Short mmCIF file of C-alpha atoms and ligand atoms in Angstrom, two decimals:
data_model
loop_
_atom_site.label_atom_id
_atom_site.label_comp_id
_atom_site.label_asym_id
_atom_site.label_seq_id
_atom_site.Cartn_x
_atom_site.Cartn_y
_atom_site.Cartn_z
CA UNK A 23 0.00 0.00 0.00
CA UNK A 24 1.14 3.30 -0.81
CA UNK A 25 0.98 6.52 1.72
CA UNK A 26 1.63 9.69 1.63
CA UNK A 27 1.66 12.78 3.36
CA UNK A 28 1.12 16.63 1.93
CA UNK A 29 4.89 18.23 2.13
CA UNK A 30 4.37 21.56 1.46
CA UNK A 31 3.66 23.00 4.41
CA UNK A 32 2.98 22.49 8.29
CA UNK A 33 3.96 19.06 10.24
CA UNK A 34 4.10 16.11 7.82
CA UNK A 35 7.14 14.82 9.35
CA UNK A 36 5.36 14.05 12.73
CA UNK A 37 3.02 12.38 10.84
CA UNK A 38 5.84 10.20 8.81
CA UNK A 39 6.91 9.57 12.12
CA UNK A 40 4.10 8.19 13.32
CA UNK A 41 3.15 5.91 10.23
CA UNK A 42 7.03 4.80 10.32
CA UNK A 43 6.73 3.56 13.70
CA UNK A 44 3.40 1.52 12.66
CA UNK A 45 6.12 -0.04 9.66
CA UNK A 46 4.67 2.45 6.72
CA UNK A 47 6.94 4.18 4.72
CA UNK A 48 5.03 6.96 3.76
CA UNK A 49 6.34 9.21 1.21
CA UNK A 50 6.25 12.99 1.28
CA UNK A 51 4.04 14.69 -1.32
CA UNK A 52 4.88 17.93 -2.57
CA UNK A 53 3.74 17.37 -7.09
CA UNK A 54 0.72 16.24 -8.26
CA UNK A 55 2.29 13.45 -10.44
CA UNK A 56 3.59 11.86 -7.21
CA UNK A 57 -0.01 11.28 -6.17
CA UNK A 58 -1.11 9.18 -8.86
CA UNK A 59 -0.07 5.75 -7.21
CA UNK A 60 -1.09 6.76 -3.78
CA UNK A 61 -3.74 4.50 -1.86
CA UNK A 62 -3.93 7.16 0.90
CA UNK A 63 -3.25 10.59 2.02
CA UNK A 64 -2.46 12.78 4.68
CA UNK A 65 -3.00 16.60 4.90
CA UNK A 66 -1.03 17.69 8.02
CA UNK A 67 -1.85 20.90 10.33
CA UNK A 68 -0.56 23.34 9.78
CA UNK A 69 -1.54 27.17 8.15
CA UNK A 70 -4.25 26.46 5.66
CA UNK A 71 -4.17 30.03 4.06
CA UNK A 72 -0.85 28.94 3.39
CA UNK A 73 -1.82 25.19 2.43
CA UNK A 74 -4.73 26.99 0.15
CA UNK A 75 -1.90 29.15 -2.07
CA UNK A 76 0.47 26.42 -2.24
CA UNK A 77 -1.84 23.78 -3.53
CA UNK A 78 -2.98 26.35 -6.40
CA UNK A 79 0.68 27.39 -7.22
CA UNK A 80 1.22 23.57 -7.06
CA UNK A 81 -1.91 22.53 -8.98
CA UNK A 82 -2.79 20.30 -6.27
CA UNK A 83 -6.13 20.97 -6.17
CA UNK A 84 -7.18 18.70 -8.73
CA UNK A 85 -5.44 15.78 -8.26
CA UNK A 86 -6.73 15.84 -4.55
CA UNK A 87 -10.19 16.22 -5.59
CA UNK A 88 -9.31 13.23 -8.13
CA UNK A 89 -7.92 10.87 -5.27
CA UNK A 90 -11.20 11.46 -3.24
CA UNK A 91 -13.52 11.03 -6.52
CA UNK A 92 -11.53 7.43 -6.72
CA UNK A 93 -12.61 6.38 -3.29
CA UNK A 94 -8.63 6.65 -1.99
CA UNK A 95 -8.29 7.49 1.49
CA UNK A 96 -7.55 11.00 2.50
CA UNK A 97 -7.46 12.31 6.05
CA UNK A 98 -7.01 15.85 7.01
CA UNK A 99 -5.99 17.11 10.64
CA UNK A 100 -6.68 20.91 12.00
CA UNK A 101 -5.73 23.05 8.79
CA UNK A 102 -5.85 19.62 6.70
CA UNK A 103 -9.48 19.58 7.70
CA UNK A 104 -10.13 22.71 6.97
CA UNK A 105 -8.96 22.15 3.42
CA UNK A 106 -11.38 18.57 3.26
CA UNK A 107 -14.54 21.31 4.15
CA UNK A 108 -16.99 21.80 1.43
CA UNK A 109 -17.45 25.40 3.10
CA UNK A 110 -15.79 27.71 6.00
CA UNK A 111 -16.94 30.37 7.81
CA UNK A 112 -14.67 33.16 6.28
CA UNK A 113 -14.05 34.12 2.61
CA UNK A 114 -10.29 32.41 2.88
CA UNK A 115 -8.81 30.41 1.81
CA UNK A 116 -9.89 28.58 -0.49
CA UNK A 117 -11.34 24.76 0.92
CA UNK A 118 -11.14 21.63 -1.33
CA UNK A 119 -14.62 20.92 -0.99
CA UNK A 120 -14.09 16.81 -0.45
CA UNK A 121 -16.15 16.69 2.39
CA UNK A 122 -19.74 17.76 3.34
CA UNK A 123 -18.73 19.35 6.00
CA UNK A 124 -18.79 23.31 6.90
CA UNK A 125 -15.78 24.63 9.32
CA UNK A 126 -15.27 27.71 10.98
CA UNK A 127 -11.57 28.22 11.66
CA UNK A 128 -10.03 29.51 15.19
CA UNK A 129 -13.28 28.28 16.92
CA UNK A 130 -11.83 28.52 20.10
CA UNK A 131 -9.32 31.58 20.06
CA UNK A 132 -5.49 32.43 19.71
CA UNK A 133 -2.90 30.35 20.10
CA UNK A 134 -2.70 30.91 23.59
CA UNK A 135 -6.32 29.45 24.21
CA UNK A 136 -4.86 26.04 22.49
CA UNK A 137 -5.85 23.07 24.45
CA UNK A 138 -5.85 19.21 25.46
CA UNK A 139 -8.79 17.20 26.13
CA UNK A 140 -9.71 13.59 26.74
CA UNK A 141 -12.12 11.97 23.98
CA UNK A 142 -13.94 9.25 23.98
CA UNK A 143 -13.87 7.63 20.31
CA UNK A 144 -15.88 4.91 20.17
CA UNK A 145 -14.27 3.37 16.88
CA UNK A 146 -10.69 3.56 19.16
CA UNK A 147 -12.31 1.23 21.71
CA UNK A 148 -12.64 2.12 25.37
CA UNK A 149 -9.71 4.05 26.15
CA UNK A 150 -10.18 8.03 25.54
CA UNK A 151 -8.01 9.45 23.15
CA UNK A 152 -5.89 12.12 24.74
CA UNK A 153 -6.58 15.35 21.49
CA UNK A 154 -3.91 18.26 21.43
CA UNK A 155 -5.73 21.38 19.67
CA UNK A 156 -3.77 24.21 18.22
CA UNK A 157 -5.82 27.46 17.32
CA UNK A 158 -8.09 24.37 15.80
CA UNK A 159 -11.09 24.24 14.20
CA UNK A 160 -14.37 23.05 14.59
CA UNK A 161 -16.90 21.40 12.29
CA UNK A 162 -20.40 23.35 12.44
CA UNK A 163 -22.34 21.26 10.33
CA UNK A 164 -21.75 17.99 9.48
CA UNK A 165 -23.39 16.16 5.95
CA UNK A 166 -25.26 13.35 5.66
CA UNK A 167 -23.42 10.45 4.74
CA UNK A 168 -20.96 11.71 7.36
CA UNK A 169 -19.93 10.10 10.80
CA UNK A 170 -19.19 11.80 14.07
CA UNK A 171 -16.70 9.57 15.48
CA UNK A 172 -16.10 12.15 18.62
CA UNK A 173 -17.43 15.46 19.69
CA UNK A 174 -16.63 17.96 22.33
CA UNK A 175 -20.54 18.30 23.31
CA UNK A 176 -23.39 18.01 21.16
CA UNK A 177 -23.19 21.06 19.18
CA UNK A 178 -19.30 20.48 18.58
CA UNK A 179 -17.74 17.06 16.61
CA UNK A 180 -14.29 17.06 16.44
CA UNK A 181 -13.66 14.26 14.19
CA UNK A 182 -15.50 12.83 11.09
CA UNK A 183 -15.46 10.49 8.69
CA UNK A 184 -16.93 10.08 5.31
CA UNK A 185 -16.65 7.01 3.48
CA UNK A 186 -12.70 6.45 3.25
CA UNK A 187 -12.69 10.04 4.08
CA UNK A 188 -11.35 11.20 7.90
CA UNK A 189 -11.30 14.57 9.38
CA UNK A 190 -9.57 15.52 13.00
CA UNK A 191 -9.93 19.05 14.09
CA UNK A 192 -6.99 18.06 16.41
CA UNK A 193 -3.16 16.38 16.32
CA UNK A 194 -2.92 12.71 17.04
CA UNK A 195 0.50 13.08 15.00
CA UNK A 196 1.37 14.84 18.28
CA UNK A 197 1.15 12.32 20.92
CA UNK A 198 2.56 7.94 21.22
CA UNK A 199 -1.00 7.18 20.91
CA UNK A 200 -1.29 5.58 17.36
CA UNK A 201 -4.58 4.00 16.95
CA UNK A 202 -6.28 7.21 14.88
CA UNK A 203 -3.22 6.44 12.30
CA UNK A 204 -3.91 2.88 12.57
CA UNK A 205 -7.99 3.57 11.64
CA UNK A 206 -6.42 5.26 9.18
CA UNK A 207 -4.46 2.61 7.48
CA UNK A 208 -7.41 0.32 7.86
CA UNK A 209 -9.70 2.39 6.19
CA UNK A 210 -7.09 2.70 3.14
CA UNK A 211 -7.38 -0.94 3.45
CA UNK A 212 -10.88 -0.91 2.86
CA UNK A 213 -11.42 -2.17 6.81
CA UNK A 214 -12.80 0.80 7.95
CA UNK A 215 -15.75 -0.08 10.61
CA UNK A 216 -18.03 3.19 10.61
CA UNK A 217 -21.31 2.51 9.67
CA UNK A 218 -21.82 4.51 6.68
CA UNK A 219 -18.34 3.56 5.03
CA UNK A 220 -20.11 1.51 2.61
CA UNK A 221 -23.12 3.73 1.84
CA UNK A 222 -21.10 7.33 1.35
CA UNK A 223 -18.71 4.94 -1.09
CA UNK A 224 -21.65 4.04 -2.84
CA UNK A 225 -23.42 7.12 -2.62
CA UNK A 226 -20.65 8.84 -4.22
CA UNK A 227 -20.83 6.65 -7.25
CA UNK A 228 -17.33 6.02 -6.83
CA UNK A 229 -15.23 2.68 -7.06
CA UNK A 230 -14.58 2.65 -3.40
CA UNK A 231 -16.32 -0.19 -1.29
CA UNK A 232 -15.69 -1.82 2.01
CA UNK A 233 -16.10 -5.31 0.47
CA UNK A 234 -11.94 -5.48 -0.43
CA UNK A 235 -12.59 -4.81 -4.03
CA UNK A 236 -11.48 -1.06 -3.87
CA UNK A 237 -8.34 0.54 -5.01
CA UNK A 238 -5.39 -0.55 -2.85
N1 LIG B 315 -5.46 27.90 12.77
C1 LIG B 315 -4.92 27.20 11.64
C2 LIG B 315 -5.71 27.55 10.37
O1 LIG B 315 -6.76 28.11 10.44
C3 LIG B 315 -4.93 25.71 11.85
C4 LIG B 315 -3.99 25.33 12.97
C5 LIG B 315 -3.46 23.94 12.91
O2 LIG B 315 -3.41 23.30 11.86
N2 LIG B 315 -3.00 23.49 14.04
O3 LIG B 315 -5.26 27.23 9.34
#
């Protein structure tokens, strides 16, 4: 299977890191011919006004849009996310529109008003999932076809998934906890166990299916 992670900006390496220690090599992405022969993607966190310009320069856009079309698995975290959205709050930048959801960026302050809080993520299993949030965003309305796999209250999911699709408004690339990259890798693997994996892969008309025939 082949990962990769967005290069261009923000903290990709942490994320290598983490897949490296779970025996993936994943491969830094910074050209939109080096996507091609991806199964799965990261977008890191990072400074999506900054991720928006450099995937236009880049001509990323497309080929991202392309992967998710395909049913390949793409997970954004914090500014990654923001780029999945369908729509944000403010005129910029400039979101990928992959996911139906709608963000609104710096939903909880400055930097200074970052925080870490315990989550309990069902798909994870028992044990809460200790989230670091930088100046991070938060999803205000969620699609159907799209999974809340944790929230901070009702009003407030902090974590999505659509189809092969996942969206963290936080950093797991950030902590020794690696069971959000491992759902990750399963999902590329077509093992993902959220109820509506199959029907958003169908719904989408695209190729992607939980029953192992999908692209690998
Ligand atoms: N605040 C940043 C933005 O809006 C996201 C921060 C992050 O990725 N940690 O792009």
């Amino acid at each position: 299977m082949e990962v990769g992670v967005l290069a261009i900006q923000g903290d990709f390496a942490e994320h290598i890191a983490v897949l490296g220690k779970l025996g993936v090599k994943a491969r830094e992405i910074r050209l939109p011919e080096q996507m091609a022969s991806l199964d799965a993607l990261i977008i890191p966190g990072g400074e999506s006004t900054t991720l928006s310009r450099l995937m236009t320069i880049y001509n990323l856009r497309e080929p991202l849009q392309k992967m998710a079309a395909e049913g390949r698995a793409i997970w954004g975290t914090c500014a990654g996310m923001i780029m999945l959205s369908r729509e944000i709050t403010e005129q910029d930048p400039i979101p990928l529109g992959i996911m139906d959801i709608g963000v609104q960026r710096n939903a909880f302050g400055r930097q200074v008003d970052s925080f870490e809080q315990a989550l309990n993520v069902t798909i994870l299993g028992p044990d809460l999932f200790h989230a670091i949030f930088i100046r991070a965003p938060v999803i205000i309305r969620v699609g159907e076809g799209v999974d809340v796999l944790a929230a901070l209250d009702a009003k407030r999911p902090v974590a999505v998934q659509q189809g092969r699709l996942l969206a963290t408004s936080f950093h797991p690339e950030l902590t020794d906890d690696y069971r959000f990259h491992s759902y990750f890798l399963e999902l590329a693997r077509g093992n993902g166990s959220s109820p509506n994996v199959q029907k958003a892969g169908s719904e989408s008309g695209s190729s992607s299916d939980s029953s192992g025939n999908g692209p690998r």
